[in-house]
Coordinates of C-alpha atoms and ligand atoms in Angstrom, one line a residue:
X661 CA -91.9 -41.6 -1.4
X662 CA -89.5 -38.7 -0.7
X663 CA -86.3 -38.2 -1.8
X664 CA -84.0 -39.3 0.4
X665 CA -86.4 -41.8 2.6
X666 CA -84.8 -44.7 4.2
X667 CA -86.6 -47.9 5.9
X668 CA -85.3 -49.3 9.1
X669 CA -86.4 -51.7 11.9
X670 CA -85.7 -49.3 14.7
X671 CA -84.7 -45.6 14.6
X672 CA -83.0 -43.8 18.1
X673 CA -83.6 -40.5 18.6
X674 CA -80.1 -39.2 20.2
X675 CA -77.0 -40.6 20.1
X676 CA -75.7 -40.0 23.7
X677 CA -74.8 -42.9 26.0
X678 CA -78.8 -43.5 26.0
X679 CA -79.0 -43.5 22.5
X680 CA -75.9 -45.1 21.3
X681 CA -76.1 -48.2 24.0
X682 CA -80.1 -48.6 22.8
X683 CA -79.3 -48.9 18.8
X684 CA -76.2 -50.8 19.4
X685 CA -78.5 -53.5 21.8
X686 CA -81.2 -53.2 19.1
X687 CA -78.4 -54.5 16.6
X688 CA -77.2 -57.0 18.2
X689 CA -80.6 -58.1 18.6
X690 CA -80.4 -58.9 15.0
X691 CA -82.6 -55.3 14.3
X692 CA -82.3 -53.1 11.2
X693 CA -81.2 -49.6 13.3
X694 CA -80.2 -45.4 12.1
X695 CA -79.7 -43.3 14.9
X696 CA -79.6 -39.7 14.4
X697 CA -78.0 -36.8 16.3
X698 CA -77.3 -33.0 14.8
X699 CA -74.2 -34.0 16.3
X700 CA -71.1 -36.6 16.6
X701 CA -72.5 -39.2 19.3
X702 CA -71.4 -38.2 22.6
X703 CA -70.9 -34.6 22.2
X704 CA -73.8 -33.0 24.9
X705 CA -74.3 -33.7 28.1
X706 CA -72.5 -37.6 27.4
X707 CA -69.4 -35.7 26.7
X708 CA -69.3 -33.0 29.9
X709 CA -70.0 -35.3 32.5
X710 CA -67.5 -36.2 35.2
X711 CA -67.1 -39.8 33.9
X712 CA -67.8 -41.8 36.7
X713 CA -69.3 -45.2 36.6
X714 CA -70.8 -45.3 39.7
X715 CA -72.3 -48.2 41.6
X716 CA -73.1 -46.2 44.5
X717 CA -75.7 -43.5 43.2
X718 CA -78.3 -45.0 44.2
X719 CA -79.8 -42.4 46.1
X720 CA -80.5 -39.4 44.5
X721 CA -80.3 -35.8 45.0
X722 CA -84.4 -35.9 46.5
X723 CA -84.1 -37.7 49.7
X724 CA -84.9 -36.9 53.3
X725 CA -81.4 -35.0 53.9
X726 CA -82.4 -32.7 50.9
X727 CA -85.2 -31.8 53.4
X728 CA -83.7 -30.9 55.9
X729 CA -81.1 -28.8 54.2
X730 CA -83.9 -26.8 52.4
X731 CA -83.1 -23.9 54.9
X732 CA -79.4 -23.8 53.3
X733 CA -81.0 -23.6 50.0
X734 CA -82.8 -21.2 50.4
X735 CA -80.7 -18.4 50.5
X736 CA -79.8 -19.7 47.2
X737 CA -75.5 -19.6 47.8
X738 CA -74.5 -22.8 48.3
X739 CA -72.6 -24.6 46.1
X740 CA -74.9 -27.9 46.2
X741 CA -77.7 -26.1 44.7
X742 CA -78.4 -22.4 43.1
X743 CA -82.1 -22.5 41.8
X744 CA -84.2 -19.6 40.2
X745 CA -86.7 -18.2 41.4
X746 CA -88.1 -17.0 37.9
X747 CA -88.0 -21.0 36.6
X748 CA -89.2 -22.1 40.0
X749 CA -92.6 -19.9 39.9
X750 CA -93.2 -21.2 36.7
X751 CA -92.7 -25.1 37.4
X752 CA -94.4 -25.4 41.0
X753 CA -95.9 -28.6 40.2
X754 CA -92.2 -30.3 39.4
X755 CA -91.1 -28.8 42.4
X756 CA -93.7 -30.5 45.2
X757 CA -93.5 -33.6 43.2
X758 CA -89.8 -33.4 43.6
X759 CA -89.8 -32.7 47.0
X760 CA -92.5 -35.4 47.5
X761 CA -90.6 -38.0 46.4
X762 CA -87.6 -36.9 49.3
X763 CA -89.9 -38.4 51.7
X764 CA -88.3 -41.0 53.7
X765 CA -90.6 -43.5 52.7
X766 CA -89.9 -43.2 49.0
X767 CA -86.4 -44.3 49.6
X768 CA -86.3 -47.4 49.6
X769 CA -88.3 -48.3 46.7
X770 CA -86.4 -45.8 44.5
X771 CA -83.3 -46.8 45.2
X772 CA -83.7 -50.9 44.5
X773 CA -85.0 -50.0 41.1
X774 CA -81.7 -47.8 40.5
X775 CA -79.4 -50.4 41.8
X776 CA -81.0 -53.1 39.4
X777 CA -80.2 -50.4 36.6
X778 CA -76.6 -49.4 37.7
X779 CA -75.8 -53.0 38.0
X780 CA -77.1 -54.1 35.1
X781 CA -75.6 -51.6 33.5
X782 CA -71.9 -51.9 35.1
X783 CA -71.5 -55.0 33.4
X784 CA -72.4 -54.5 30.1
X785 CA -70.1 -51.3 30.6
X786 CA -67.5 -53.3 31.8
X787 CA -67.6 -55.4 28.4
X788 CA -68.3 -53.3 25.4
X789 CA -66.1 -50.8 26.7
X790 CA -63.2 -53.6 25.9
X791 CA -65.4 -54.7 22.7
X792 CA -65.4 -50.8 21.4
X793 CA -61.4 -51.1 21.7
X794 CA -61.5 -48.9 24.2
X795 CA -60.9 -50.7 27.8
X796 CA -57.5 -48.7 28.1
X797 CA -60.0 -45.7 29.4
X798 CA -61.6 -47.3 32.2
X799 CA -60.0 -47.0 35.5
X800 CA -61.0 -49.9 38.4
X801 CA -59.6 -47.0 41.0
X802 CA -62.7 -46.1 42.9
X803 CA -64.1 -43.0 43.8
X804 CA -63.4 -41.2 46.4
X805 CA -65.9 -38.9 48.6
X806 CA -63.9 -36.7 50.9
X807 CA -64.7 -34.8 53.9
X808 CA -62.5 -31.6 55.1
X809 CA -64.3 -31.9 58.6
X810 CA -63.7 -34.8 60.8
X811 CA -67.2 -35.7 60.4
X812 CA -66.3 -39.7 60.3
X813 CA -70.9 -39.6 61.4
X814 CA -71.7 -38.6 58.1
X815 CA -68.8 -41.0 56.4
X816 CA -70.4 -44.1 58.2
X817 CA -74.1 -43.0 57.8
X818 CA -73.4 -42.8 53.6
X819 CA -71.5 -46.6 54.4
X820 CA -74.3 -47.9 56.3
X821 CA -76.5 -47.1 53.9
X822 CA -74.3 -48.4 51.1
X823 CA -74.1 -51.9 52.8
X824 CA -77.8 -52.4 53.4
X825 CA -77.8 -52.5 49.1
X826 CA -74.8 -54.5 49.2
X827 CA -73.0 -51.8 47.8
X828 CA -69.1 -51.9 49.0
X829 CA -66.9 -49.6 50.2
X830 CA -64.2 -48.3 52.6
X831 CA -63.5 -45.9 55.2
X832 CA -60.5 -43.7 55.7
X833 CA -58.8 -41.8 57.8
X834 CA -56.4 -38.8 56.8
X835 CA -53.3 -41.1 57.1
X836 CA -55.1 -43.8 54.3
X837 CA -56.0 -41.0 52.1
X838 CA -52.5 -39.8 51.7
X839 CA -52.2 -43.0 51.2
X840 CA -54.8 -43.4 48.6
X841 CA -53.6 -40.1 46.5
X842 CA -50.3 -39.1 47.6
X843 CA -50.0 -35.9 45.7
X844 CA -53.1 -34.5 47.6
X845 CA -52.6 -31.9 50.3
X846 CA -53.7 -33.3 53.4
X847 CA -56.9 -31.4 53.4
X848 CA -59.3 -34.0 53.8
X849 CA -59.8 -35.5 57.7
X850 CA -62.3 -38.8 56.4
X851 CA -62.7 -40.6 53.0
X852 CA -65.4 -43.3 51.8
X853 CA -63.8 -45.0 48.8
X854 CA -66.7 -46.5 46.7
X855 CA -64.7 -49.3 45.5
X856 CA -66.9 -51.1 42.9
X857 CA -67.4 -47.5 40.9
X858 CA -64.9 -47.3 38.3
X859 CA -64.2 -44.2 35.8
X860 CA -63.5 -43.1 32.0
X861 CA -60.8 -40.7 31.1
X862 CA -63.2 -39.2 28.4
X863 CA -66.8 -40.0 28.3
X864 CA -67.3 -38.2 25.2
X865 CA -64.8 -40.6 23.8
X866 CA -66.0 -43.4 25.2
X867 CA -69.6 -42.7 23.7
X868 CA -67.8 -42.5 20.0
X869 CA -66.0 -45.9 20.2
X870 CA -69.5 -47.5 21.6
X871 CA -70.8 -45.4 18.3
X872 CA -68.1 -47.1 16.1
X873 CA -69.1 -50.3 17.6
X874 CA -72.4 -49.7 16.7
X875 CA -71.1 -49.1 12.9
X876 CA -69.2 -51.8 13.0
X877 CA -71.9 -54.4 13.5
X878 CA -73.9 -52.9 10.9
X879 CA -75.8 -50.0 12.3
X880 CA -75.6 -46.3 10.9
X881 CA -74.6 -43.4 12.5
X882 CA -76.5 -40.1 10.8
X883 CA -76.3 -36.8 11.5
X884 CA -78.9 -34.3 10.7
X885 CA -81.4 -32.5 12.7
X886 CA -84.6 -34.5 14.0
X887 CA -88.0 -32.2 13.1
X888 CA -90.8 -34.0 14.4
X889 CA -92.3 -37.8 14.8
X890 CA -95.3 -39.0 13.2
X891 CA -97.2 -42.6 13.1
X892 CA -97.8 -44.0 10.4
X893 CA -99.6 -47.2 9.7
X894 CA -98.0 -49.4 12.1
X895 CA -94.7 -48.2 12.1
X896 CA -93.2 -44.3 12.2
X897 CA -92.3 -41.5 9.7
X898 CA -89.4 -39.2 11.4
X899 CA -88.5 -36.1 9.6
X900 CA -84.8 -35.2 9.4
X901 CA -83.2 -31.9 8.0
X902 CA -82.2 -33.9 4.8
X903 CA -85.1 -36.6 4.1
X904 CA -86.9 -39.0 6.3
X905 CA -86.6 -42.0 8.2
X906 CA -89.6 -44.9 8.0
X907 CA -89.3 -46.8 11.2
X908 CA -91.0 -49.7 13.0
X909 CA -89.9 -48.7 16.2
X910 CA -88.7 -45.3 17.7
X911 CA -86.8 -44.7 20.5
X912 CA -86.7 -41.6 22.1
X913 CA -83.5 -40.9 23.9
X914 CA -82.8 -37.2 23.9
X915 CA -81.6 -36.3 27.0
X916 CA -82.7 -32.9 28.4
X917 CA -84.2 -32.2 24.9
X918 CA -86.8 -35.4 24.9
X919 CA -89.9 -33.8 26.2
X920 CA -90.0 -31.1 23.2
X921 CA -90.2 -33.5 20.6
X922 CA -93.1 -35.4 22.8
X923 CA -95.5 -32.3 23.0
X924 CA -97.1 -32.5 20.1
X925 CA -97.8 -36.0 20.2
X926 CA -100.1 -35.0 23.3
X927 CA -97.4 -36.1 26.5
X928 CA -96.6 -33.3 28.5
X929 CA -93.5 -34.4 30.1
X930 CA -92.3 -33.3 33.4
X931 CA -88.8 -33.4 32.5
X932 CA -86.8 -30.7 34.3
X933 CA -82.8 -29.7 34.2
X934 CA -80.3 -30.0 36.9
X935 CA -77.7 -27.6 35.0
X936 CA -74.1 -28.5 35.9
X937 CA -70.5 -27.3 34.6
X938 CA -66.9 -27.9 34.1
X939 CA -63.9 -26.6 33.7
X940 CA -60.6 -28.6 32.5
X941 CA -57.1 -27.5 33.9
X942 CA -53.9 -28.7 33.1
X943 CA -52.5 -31.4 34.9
X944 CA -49.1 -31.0 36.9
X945 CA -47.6 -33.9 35.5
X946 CA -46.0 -34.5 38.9
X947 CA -48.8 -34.3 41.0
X948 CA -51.5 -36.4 39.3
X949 CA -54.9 -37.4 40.4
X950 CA -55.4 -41.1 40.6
X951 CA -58.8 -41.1 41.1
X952 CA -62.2 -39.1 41.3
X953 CA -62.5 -37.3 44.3
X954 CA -66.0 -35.6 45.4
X955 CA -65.7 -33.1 48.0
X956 CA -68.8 -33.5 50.5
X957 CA -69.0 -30.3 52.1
X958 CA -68.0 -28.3 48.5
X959 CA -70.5 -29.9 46.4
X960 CA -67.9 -30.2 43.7
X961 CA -65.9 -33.4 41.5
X962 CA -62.4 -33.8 40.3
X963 CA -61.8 -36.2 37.8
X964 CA -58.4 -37.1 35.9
X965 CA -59.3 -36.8 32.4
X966 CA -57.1 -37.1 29.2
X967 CA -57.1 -33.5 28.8
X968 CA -56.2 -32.4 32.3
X969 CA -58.6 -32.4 35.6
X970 CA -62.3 -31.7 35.0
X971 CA -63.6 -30.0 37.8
X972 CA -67.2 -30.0 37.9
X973 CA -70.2 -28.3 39.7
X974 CA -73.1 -29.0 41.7
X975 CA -77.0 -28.6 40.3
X976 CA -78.5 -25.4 39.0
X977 CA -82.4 -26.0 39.1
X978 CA -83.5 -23.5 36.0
X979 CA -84.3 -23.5 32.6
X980 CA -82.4 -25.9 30.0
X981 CA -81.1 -22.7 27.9
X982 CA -81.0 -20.2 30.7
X983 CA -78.0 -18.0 30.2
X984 CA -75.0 -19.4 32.1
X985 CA -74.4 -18.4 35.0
X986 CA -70.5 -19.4 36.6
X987 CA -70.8 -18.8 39.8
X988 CA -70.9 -22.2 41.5
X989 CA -68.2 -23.1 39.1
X990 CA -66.2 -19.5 40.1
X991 CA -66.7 -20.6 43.7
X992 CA -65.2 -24.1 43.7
X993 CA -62.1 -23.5 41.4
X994 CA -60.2 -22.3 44.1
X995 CA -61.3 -24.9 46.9
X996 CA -59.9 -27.8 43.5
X997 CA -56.7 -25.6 43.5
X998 CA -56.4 -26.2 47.5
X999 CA -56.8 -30.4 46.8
X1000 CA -54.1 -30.7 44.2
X1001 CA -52.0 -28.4 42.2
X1002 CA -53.0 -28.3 38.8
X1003 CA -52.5 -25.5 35.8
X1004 CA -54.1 -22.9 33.8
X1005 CA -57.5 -23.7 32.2
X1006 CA -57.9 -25.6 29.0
X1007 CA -60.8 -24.8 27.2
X1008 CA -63.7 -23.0 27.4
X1009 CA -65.9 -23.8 31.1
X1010 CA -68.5 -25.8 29.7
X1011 CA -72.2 -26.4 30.6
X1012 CA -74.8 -28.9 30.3
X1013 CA -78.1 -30.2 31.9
X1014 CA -79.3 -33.5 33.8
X1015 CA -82.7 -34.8 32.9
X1016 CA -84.7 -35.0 35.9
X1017 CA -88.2 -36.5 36.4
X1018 CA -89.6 -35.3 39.8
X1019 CA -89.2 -39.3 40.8
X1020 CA -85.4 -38.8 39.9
X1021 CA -86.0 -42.1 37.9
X1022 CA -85.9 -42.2 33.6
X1023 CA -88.7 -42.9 31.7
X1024 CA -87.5 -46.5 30.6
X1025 CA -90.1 -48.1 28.5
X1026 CA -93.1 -47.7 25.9
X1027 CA -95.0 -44.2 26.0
X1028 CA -98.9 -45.2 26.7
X1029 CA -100.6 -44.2 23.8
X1030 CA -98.7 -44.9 21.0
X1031 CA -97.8 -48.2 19.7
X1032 CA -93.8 -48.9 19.0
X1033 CA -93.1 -45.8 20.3
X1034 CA -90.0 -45.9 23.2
X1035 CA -89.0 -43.1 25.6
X1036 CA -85.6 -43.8 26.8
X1037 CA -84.4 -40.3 28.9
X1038 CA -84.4 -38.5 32.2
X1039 CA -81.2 -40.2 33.7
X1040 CA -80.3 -37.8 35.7
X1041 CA -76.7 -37.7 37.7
X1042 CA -76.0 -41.7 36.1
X1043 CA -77.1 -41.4 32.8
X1044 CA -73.4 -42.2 31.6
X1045 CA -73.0 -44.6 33.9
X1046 CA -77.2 -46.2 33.2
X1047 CA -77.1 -45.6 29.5
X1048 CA -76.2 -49.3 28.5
X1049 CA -78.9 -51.1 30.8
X1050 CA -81.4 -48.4 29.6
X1051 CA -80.4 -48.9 26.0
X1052 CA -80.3 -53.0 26.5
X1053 CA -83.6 -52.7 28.4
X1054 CA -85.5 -50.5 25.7
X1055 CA -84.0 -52.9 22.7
X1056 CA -85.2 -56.1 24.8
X1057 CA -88.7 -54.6 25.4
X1058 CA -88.7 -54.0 21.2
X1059 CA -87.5 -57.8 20.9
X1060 CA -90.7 -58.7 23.7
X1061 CA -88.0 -60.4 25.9
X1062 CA -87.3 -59.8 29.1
X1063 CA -85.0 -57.2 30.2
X1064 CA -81.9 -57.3 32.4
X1065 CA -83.5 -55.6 35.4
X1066 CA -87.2 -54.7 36.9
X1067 CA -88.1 -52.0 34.8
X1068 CA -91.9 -51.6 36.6
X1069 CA -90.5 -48.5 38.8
X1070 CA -89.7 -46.5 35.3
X1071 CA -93.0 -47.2 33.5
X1072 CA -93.5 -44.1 31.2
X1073 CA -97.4 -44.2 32.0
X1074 CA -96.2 -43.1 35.8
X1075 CA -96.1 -39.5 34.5
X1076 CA -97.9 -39.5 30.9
Ligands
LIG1593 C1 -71.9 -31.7 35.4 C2 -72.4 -33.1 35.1 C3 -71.7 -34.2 35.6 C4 -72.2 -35.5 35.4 N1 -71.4 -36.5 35.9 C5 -71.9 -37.8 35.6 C6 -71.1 -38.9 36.0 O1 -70.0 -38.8 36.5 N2 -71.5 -40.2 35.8 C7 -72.8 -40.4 35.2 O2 -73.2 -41.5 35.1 N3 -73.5 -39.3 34.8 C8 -73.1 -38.0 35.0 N4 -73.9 -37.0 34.6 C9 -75.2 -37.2 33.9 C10 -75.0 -37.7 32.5 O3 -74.1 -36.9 31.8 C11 -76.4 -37.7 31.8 O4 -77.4 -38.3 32.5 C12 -76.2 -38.4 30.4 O5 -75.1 -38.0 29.7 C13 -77.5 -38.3 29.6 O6 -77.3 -39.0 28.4 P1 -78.3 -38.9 27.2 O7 -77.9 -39.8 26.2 O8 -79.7 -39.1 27.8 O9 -78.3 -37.4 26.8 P2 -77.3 -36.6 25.8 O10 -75.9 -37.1 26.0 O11 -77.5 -35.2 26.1 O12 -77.7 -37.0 24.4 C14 -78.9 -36.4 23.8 C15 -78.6 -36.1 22.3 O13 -79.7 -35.7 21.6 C16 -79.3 -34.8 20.6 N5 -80.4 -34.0 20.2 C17 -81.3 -33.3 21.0 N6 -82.3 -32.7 20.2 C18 -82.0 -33.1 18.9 C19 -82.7 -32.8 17.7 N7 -83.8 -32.0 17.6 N8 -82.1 -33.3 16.6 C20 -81.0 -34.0 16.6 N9 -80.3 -34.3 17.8 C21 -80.8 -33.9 18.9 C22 -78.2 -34.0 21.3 O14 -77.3 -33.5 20.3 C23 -77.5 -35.1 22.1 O15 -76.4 -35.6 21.5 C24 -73.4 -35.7 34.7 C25 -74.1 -34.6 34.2 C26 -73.6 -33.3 34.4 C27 -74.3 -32.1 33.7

């Protein structure tokens, strides 16, 4: 045996929200788990996010209105989405199947699986965040989606379609938005508050105190670099940057980086990044933010945070570790600085990248030709907020019990 070889029921590849929430389930299902990261837990794209908990995404970025504002798009300046061309040439088949599944009849099929994940997942949010000693950094304040026009159409539509998944929320006028956030400049003609979606005031932070739950009921934390996966006998042999790690089970929950470490077990993967970014201001400490706000024509989010107000962009289809490129974050600064005053920048912007599967759904479940082997990733916009479900779902699969929502529509085997 090598130096430096450990034996574990289950290892977890990752230790985002996905991989955190699926070792900590694992352990309190009794199992032996090490997860590994080449970083502290919650320091990718679990840390950048915009923090939202949200009940309401349920329908993601590929449905029928995508379609009809390809023509938009196109010219490749809006702040929704900037694509390139160069990654789009080389990924045509991610691209039809992404635009496939925007059909209107793939709706409604899509978007009960999600809402069995988010809901799932809301509640066990809602209690290990308290368990993890962290519950002062969850706000019940809503979130808000703002429109600048008076388009109360498009404010009901989004309701409408809320309501028919049970999904609550309310619609306002300028007056109740003033209401609503008072230190707000009354840019904003009609609001839909989602008021079951909560939010963190640091996801990164939230991530480490589910990671020091995690600890603190037995499981370890390690940081090295993961090389590669390998079966062996009936269990697993995964090679670190300082020894190995003999597993029964492993769960891959990688985030945007998942599909490289699959390829050489034979799964080609069509996991693609929606590229987003943020930038942190100082607060005005009189004119605070109560809540996030997404503003629908703008494509961008505001969300109070501990350090100040994260503003944060919309997608940018092209390759995971492109070179940056700021200017949908450039374009929305000012339109955040004409919401609510705020100061100068803290920090450097920051950038990171949403798994997508073409079907906008994660891979949630066992990959098809390998025994004990678990793919947990592709989470798109929700993966803070579905992380939990998809961690308790993964660890109840290991445990062959049943988990806490239909996971049919995320079968692995629909892609590999
Ligand atoms: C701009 C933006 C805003 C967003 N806003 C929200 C939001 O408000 N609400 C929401 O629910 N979701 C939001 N998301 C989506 C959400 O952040 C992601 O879906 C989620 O964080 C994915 O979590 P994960 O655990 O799968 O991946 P990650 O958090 O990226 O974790 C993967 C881990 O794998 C590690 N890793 C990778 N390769 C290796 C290797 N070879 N060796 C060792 N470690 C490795 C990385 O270090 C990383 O820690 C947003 C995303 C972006 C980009």
């Amino acid at each position: 045996m090598a130096e430096n070889t450990s034996n574990t029921d289950v290892i977890v590849l990752g230790a985002g929200m996905v991989g955190i929430s699926a070792a900590y389930a694992a352990r309190r299902r009794g199992l032996s788990v090490v997860v590994v990261d080449r970083r502290e837990p919650g320091s990718e794209t679990s840390y950048g996010n915009a923090g939202i908990l949200s009940s309401g995404s349920i329908f993601p970025l590929n449905q029928p209105s995508l379609l009809s504002k390809l023509p938009q798009y196109l010219s490749n300046r809006h702040a929704a989405l900037r694509w390139s061309p160069a990654w789009a040439l080389r990924n045509p088949r991610w691209i039809a199947g992404f635009l496939a599944n925007a059909a209107a009849s793939q709706t409604r099929p899509r978007a009960l699986a999600l809402r069995g994940l988010i809901n799932a997942s809301l509640k066990l949010h809602r209690d290990w965040i308290v368990k993890a000693g962290a519950g002062e950094r969850i706000r019940e304040t809503g979130w808000l989606k703002a429109w600048r026009s008076d388009n109360v159409a498009a404010a009901k539509a989004d309701q409408d379609a809320l309501t028919d998944y049970g999904i609550k929320s309310e619609l306002l006028d300028r007056q109740a938005i003033s209401a609503l956030e008072p230190n707000i400049l009354p840019v904003y003609s009609v609001g839909l508050l989602h008021t079951e979606t909560a939010s963190v005031d640091s996801p990164g932070n939230v991530v480490k105190a589910y990671a020091r739950m995690l600890a603190g009921s037995g499981g370890e934390v390690r940081r090295a670099e993961i090389r590669s996966i390998a079966p062996d006998g009936d269990g697993w042999r995964v090679v670190l940057s300082d020894g190995e790690v003999r597993a029964r089970h492993v769960v891959v929950a990688l985030g945007p980086w998942s599909a490289d470490l699959l390829r050489p077990l034979g799964y080609r993967v069509p996991l693609a990044t929606e590229r987003g970014y943020h930038r942190e201001f100082k607060p005005n400490p009189s004119r605070q933010l109560l809540r996030p706000i997404h503003d629908a024509e703008n494509a961008f989010l505001m969300t109070p945070m501990e350090q100040g107000i994260r503003v944060t962009s919309g997608v940018e289809l092209t390759a995971r570790d492109a070179p940056p490129n700021f200017a949908q974050i450039d374009a929305v600064e000012p339109l955040a600085r004409g919401v609510v005053e705020f100061g100068e920048q803290v920090g450097e912007t920051w950038r990171g990248a949403r798994p997508t599967l073409p079907d906008s759904l994660p891979m949630i479940g066992p990959a098809p030709r390998h025994r004990n082997l678990w793919l947990a990733f592709g989470n798109q916009h929700i993966g803070f907020t579905t992380g939990p479900a998809t961690g308790e779902a993964i660890a109840a699969m290991i445990a062959g019990a049943p988990p806490p929502f239909d996971v049919a529509a995320f079968a692995p085997s629909r892609y590999i």
